[in-house]
Short mmCIF file of C-alpha atoms in Angstrom, two decimals:
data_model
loop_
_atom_site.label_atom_id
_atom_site.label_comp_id
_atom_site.label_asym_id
_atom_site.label_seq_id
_atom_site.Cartn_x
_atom_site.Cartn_y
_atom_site.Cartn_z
CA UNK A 1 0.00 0.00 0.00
CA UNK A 2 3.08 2.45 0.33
CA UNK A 3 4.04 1.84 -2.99
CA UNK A 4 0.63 2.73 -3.57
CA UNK A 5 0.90 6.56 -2.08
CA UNK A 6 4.20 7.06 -3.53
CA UNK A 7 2.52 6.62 -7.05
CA UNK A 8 0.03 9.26 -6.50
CA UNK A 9 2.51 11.82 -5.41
CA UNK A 10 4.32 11.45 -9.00
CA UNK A 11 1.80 13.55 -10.87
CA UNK A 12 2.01 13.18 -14.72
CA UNK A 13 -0.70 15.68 -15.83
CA UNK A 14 -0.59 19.10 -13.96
CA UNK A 15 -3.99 20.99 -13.17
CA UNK A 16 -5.02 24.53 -12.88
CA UNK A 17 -4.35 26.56 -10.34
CA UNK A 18 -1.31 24.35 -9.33
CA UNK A 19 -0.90 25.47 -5.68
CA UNK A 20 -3.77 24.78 -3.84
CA UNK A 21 -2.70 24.45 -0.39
CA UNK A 22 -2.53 28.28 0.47
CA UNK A 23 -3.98 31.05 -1.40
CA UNK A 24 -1.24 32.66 -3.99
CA UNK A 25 -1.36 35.76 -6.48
CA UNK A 26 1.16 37.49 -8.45
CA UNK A 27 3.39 34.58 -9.66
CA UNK A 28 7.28 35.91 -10.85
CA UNK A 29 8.43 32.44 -12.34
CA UNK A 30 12.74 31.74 -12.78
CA UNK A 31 14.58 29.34 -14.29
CA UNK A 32 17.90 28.85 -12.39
CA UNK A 33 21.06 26.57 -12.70
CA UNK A 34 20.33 23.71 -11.17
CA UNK A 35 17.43 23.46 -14.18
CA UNK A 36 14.20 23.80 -11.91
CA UNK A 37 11.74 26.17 -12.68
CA UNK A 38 10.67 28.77 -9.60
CA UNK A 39 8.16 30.43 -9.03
CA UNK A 40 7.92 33.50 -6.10
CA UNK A 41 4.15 34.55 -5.92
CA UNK A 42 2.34 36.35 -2.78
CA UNK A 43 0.38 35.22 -0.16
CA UNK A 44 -3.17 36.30 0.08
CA UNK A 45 -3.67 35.58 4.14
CA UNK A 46 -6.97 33.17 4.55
CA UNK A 47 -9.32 34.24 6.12
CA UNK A 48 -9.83 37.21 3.45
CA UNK A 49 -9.74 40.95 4.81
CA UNK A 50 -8.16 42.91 2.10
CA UNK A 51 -4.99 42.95 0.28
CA UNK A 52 -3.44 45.07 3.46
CA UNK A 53 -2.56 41.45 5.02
CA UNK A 54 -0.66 39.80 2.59
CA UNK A 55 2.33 38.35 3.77
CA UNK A 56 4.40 35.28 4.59
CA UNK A 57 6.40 34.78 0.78
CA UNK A 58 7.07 31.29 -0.08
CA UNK A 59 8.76 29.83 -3.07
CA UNK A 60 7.30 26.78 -5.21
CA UNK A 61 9.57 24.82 -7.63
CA UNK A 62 9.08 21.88 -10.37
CA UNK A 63 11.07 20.29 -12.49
CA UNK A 64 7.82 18.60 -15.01
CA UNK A 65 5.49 21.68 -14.66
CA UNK A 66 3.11 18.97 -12.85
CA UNK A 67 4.87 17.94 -9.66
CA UNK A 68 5.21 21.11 -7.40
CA UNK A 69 7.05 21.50 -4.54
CA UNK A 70 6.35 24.35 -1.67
CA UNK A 71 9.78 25.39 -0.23
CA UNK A 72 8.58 26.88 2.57
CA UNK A 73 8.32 30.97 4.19
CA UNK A 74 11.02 33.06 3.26
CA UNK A 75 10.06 36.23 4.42
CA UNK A 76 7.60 38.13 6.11
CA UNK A 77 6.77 41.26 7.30
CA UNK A 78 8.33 40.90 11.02
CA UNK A 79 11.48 40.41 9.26
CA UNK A 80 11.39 43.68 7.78
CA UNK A 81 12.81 45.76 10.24
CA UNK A 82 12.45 49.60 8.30
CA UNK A 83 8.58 48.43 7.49
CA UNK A 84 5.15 49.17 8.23
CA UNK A 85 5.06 48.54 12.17
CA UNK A 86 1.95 47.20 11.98
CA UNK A 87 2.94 44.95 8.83
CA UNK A 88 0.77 43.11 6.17
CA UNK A 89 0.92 44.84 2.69
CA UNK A 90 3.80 42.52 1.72
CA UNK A 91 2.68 42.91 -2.52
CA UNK A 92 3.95 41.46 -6.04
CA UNK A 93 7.54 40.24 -5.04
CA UNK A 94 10.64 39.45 -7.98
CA UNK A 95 13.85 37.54 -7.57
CA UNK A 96 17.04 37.72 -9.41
CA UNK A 97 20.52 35.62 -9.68
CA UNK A 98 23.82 37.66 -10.04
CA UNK A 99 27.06 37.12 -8.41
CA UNK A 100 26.41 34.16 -6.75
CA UNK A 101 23.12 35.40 -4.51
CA UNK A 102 20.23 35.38 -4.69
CA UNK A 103 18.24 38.66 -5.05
CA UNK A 104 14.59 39.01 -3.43
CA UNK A 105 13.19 42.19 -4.16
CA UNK A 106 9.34 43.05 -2.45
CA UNK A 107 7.46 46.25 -2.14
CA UNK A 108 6.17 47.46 1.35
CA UNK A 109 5.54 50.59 3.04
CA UNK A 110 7.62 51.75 5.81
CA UNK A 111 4.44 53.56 7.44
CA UNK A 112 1.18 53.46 8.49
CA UNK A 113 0.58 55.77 5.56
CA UNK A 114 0.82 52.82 3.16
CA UNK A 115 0.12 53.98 -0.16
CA UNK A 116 2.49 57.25 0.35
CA UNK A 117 5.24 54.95 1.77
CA UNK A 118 5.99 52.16 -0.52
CA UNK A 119 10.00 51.06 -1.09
CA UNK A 120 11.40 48.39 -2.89
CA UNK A 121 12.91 46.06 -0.18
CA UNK A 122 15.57 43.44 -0.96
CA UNK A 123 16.32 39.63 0.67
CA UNK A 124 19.66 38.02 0.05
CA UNK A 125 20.75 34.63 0.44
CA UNK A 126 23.11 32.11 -1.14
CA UNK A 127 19.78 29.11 -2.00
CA UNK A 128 17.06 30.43 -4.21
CA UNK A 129 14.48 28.77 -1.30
CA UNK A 130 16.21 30.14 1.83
CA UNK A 131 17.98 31.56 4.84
CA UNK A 132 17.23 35.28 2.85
CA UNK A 133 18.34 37.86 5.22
CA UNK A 134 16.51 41.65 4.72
CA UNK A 135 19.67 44.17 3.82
CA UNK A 136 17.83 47.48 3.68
CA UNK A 137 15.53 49.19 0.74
CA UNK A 138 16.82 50.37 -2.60
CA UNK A 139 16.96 54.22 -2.10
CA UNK A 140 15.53 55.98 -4.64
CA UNK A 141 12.87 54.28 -5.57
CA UNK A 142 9.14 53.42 -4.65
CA UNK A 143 7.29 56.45 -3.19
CA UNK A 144 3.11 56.76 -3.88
CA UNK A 145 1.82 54.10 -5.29
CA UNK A 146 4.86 52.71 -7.08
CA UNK A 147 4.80 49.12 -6.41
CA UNK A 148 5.72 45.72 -8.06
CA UNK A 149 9.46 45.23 -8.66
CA UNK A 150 10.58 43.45 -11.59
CA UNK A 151 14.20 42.63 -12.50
CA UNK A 152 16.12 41.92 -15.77
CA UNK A 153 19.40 41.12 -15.96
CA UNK A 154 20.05 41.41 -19.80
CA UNK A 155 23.25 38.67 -21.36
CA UNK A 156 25.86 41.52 -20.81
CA UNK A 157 25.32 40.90 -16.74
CA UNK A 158 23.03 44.81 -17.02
CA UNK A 159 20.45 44.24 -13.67
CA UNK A 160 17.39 46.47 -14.28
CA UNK A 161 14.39 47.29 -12.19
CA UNK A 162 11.19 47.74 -13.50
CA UNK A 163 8.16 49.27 -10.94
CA UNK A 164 5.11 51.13 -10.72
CA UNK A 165 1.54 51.51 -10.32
CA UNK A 166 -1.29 54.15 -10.53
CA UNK A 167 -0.49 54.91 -14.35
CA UNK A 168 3.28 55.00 -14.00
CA UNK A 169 5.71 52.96 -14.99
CA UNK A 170 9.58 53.31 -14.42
CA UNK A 171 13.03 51.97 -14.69
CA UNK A 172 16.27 51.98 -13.12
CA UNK A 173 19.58 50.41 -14.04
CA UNK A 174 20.96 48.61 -11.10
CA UNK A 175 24.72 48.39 -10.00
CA UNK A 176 26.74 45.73 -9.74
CA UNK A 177 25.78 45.16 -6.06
CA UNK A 178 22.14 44.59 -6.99
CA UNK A 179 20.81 46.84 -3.73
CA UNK A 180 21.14 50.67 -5.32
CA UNK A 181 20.15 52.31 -8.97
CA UNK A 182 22.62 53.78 -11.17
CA UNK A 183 21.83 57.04 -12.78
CA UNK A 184 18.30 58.36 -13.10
CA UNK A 185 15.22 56.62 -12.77
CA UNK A 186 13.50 56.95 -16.40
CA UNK A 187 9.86 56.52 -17.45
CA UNK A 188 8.55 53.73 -19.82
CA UNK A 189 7.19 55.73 -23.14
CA UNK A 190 4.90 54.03 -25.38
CA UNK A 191 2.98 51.95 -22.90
CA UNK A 192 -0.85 52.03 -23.42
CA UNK A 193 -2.94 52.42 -20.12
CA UNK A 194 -0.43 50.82 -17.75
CA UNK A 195 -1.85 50.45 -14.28
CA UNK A 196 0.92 47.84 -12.40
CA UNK A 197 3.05 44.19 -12.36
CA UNK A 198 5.52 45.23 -14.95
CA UNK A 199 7.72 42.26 -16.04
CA UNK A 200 10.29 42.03 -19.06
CA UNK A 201 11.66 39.60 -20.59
CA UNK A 202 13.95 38.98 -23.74
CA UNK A 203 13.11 36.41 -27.12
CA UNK A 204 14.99 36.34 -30.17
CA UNK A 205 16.91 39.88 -29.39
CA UNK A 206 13.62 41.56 -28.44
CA UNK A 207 12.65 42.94 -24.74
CA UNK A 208 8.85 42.17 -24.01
CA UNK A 209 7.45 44.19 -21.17
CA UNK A 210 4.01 42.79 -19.98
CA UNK A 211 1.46 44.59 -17.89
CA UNK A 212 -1.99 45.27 -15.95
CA UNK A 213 -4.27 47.43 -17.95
CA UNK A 214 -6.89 49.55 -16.41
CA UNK A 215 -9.96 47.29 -17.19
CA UNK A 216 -12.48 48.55 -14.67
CA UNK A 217 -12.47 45.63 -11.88
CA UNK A 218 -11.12 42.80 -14.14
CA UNK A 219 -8.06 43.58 -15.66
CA UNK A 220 -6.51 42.17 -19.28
CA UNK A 221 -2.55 41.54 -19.38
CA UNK A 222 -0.68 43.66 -22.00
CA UNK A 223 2.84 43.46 -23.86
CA UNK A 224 4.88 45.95 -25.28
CA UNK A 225 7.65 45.06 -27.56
CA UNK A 226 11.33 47.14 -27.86
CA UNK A 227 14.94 46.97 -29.27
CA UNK A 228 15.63 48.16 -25.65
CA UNK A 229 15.22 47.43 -22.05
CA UNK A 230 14.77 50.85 -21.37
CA UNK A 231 12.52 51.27 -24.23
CA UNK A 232 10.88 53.00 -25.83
CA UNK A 233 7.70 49.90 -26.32
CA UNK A 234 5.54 49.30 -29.09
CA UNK A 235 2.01 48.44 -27.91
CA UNK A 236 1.35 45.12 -29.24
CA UNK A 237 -2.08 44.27 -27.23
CA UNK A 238 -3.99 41.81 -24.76
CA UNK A 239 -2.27 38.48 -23.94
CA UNK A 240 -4.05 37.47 -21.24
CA UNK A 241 -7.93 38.01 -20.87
CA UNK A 242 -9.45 38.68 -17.52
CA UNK A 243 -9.34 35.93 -14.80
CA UNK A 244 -12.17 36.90 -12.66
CA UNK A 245 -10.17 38.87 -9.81
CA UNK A 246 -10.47 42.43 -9.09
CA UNK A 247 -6.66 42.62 -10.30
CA UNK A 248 -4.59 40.36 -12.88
CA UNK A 249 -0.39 40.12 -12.72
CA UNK A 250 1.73 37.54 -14.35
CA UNK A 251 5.29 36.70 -15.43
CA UNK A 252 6.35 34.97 -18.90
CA UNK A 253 9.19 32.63 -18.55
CA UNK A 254 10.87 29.88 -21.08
CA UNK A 255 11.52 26.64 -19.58
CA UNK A 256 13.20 23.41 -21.46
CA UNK A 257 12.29 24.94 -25.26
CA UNK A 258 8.96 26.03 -24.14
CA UNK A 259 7.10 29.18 -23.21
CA UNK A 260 4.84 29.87 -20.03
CA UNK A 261 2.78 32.40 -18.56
CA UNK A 262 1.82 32.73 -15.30
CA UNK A 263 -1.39 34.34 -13.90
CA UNK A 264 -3.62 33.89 -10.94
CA UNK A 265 -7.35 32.91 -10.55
CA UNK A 266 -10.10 32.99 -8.27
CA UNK A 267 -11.22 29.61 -8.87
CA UNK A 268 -10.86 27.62 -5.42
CA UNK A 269 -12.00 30.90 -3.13
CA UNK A 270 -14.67 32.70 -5.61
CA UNK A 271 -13.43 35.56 -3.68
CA UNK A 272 -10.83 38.34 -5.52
CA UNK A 273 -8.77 38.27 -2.12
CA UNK A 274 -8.19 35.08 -2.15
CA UNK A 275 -6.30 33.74 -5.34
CA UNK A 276 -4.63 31.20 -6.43
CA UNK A 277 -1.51 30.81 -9.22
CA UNK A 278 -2.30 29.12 -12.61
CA UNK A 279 0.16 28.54 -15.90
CA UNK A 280 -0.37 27.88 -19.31
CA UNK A 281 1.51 27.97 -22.68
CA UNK A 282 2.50 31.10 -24.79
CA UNK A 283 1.93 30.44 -28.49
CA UNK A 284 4.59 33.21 -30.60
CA UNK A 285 3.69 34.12 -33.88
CA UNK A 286 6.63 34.15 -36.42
CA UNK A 287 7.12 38.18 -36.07
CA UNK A 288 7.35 37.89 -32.60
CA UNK A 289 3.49 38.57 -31.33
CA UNK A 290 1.80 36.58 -28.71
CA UNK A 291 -1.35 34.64 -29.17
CA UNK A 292 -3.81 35.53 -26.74
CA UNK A 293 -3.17 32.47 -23.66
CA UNK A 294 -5.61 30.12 -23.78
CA UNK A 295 -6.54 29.74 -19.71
CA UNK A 296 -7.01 26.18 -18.61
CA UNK A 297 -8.44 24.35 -15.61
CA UNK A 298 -7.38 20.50 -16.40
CA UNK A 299 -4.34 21.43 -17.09
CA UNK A 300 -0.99 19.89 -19.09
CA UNK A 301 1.02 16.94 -19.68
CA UNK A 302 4.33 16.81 -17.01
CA UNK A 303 7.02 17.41 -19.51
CA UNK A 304 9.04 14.00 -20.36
CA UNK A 305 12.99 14.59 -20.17
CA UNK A 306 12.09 15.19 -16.14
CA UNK A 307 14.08 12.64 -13.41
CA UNK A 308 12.14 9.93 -11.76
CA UNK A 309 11.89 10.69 -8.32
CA UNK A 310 13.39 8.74 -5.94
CA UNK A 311 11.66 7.76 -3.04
CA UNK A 312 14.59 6.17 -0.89
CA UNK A 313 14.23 9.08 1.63
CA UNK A 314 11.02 8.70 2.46
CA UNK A 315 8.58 8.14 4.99
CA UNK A 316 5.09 7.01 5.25
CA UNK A 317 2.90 7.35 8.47
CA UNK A 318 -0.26 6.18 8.29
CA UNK A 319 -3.23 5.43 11.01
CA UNK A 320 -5.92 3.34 12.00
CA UNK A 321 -9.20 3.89 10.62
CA UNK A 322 -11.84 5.73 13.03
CA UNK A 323 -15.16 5.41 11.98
CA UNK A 324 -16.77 8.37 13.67
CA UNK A 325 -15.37 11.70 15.49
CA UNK A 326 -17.23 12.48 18.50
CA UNK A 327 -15.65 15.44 20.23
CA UNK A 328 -11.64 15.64 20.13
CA UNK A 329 -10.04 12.81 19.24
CA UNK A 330 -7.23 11.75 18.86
CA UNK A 331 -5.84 9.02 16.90
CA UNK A 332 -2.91 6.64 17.04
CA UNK A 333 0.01 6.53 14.79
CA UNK A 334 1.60 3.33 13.14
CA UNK A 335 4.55 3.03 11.78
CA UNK A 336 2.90 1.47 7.89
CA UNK A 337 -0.08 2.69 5.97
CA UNK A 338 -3.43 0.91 7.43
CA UNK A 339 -5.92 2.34 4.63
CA UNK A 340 -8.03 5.92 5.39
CA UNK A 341 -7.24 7.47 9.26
CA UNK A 342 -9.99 9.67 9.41
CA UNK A 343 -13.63 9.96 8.90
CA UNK A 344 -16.14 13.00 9.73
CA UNK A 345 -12.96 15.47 10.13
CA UNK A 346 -15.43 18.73 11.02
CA UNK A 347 -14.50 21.98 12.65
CA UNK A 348 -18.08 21.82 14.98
CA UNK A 349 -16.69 18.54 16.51
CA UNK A 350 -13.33 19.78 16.81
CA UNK A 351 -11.86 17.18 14.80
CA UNK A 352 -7.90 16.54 14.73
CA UNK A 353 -5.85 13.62 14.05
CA UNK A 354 -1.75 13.31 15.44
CA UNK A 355 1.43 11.73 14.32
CA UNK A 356 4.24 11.13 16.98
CA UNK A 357 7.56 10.42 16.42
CA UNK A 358 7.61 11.76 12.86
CA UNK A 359 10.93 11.88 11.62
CA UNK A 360 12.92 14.95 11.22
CA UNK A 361 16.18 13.15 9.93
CA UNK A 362 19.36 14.69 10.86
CA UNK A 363 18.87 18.25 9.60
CA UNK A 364 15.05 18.66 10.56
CA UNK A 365 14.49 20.32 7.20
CA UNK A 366 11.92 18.17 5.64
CA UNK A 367 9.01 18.31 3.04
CA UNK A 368 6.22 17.44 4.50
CA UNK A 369 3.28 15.67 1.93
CA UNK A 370 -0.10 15.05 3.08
CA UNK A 371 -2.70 12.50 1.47
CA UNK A 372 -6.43 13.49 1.76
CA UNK A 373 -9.86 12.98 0.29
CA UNK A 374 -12.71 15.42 0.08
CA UNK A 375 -16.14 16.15 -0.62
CA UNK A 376 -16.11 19.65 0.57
CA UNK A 377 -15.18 22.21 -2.74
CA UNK A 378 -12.37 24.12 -0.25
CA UNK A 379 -12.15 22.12 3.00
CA UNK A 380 -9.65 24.10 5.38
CA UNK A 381 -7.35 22.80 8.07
CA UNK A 382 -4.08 23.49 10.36
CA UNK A 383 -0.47 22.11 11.13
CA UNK A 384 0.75 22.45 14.17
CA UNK A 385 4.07 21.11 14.50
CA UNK A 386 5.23 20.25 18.09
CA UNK A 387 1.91 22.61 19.35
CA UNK A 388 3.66 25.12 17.65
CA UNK A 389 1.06 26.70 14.55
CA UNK A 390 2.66 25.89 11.29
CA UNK A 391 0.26 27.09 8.46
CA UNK A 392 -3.59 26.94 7.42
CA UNK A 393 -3.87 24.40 4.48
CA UNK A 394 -6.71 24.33 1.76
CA UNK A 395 -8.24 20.62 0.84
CA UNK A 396 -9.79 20.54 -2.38
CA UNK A 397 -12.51 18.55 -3.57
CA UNK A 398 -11.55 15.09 -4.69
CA UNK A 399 -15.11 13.63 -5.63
CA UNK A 400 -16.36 12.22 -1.88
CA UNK A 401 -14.37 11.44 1.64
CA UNK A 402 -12.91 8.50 0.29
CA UNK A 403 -11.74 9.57 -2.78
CA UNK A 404 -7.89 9.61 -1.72
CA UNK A 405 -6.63 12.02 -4.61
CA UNK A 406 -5.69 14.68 -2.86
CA UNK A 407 -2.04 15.71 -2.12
CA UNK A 408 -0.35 18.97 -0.70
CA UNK A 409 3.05 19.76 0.46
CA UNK A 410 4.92 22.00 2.28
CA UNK A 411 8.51 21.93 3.38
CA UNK A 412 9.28 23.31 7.23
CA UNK A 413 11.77 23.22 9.42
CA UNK A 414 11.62 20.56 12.29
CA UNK A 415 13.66 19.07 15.43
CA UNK A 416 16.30 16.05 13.94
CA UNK A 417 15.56 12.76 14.37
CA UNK A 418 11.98 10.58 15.31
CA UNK A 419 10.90 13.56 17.64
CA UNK A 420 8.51 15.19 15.74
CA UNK A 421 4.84 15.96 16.57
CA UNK A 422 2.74 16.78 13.88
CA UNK A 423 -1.24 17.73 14.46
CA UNK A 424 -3.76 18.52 11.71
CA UNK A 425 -6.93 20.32 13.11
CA UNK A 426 -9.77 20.56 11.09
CA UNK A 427 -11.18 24.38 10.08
CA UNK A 428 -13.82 24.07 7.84
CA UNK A 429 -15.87 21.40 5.38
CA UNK A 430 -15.70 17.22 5.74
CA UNK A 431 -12.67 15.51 5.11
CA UNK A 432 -10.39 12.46 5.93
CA UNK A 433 -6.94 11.26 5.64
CA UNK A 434 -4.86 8.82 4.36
CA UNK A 435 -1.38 9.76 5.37
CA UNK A 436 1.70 11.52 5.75
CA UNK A 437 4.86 11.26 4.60
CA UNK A 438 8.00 12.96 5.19
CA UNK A 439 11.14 12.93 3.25
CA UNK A 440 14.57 15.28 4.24
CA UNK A 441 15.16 18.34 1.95
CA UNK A 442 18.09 19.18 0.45
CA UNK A 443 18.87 22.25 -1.96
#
């Protein structure tokens, strides 16, 4: 039956949106050398108030565009020390690789006046998926409204920064360090009602600048076309129709010989606040236009030249079956899958199920999978790890409660070795559980 699980978790058609286990908007996707594909989105906070509480970044990487993998929190607003003191408003975030580092680049306002306040803060750390460390703002850049970093570092090693919102859109050449702007900060001319999430990126010799427009409360995604990264852009049109949310933002990115874009979607929540990241193909005509992106929901082959994974590191906790919750309850762990380990998991009976002596290995950075059916349309729960709250998790339908189909993962930090607690509390909707597993991370 563990052979069973591990099957499951090797996706080979992907689905739109892809993450489902938190809400995620504004997807900046990277292709770095190790050859997996990254993608550094924001984090709509569940329950929904407002984009004023984003926060908590994480990072989600594939290597098949179908299995994704959630690298865990790499910044949030309490590790901002020159932000916001009351924090949230962590927006569209960008990363970029020069010099060995890692660049993580995020707008937030360093007052209570947000919208007057905004600067471009940077992250740097040696691993695209960790241990980033704030080093300041950019100075001279962000002010009102002027959001959304987006780098470029062109083939001569030239970083740029593109930003903006409200109408305007600018861009500064970066120096070598990748923290402060060279020279003047110039506007972008020839873009046709720009509103915000700038991104550029270069095909065949050409820079492509993409963009919100100013579609009242459902925006279209533009592109631009120059001979220059600093323009100025031919208007080319809409690439991306409307998704549903009060706001659209994407990136474009080529991975293994193929074209992406990246958008989100309102699909799981049916709420604007709450969104979720989606990807589909890019279709070029021969002079260099883009076909308008045909938006998906079943989603793509996994791409074939991808590694097998390899399942050596491991682990599989499973449970005995429980056939109904009354109250809190708690059930046993075994070592080996026993079939489904929970029925009736409901918020009004206060429904949880525990694994003891998980294994943390000997660096207690693991990824953390979870196995679940559903027949709830967005089922919510919580990890706790070691009582200590780890994240909210969405469950999405799967056809009924025993449907096992479901999988989400997350990777976390944990104590080494077979001392590990791990709780998951249910929130809202009907679900159950087939297992865990956990396997160690490396990167």
């Amino acid at each position: 039956m563990t052979e069973k699980i591990l099957d499951r978790k090797n996706r080979s058609y992907s689905k739109n949106p892809f993450i489902e286990s938190l809400f995620t908007a504004d997807p900046s996707a990277h292709v770095w050398g190790d050859g997996r594909l990254y993608v550094y989105p924001s984090h709509d906070v569940d329950p929904a108030r407002g984009c004023d509480l984003m926060d908590q970044y994480h990072v989600y990487s594939t290597d098949d565009m179908a299995n994704w993998r959630d690298e865990g929190q790499i910044l949030s607003s309490g590790d901002v020390e020159w932000g916001r003191p009351s924090g949230g408003f962590m927006w569209a975030p960008d990363c970029a690789f020069k010099n060995g580092k890692y660049y993580f680049y995020f707008p937030h306002p360093s007052d209570e006046k947000w919208n007057d306040s905004w600067k471009i803060g940077v992250a740097v750390s040696d691993s695209p998926v960790k241990d980033f460390k704030s080093v300041g703002f950019i100075e001279g850049v962000g002010g009102h409204a002027m959001i959304d970093p987006a780098t470029f570092v062109d083939n001569d090693g030239k970083g740029y920064m593109y930003y903006g919102g409200g109408g305007h859109c600018v861009v500064a050449e970066l120096n070598e360090d990748m923290v402060s702007v060279s020279g003047e900060v110039h506007e972008m001319d020839g873009l046709v009602d720009f509103h915000e999430a700038a991104w550029v990126f270069k095909r065949n010799g050409l820079y492509y600048m993409t963009y919100s427009d100013n579609h009242h409360g459902n925006n279209n995604l533009c592109y631009a076309i120059s001979d220059n990264p600093m323009g100025p852009w031919d208007y080319k049109g809409v690439y991306l129709l409307p998704t549903d949310c009060e706001t659209s933002h994407g990136s474009v990115v080529e991975y293994k010989g193929e074209w992406y874009a990246f958008y989100h979607s309102d699909d799981l929540s049916n709420q604007g606040v709450l969104r979720s990241i989606c990807w589909d193909p890019i279709v070029f005509n021969d002079d260099g236009t883009m076909q308008v992106v045909t938006q998906t929901r079943n989603g793509h082959p996994k791409l074939s030249d991808s590694p097998k994974k390899d399942y050596s590191n491991v682990k599989i906790y499973g449970s005995r079956q429980v056939s109904e919750i009354e109250g809190t309850q708690l059930v046993e762990q075994k070592d080996a899958y026993e079939g489904a380990c929970l029925r009736s998991c409901r918020e009004e009976n206060n429904s949880k199920i525990v694994f003891e002596n998980v294994d943390g290995f000997e660096s207690g950075f693991i990824n953390l999978g979870i196995y679940f059916a559903t027949e709830s349309k967005l089922a919510k729960c919580s990890i706790f790890v070691n009582d200590e709250f780890v994240s909210l998790l969405n469950l999405v339908f799967t056809g009924s409660w025993r449907t096992f189909d479901g999988y989400s993962n997350i990777t976390m930090q944990v104590e080494p070795g077979q001392l590990n607690k791990i709780e998951i509390r249910a929130l809202d909707g009907d679900f159950s559980f087939e297992a865990i597993s956990t396997e160690e991370y490396f990167n």
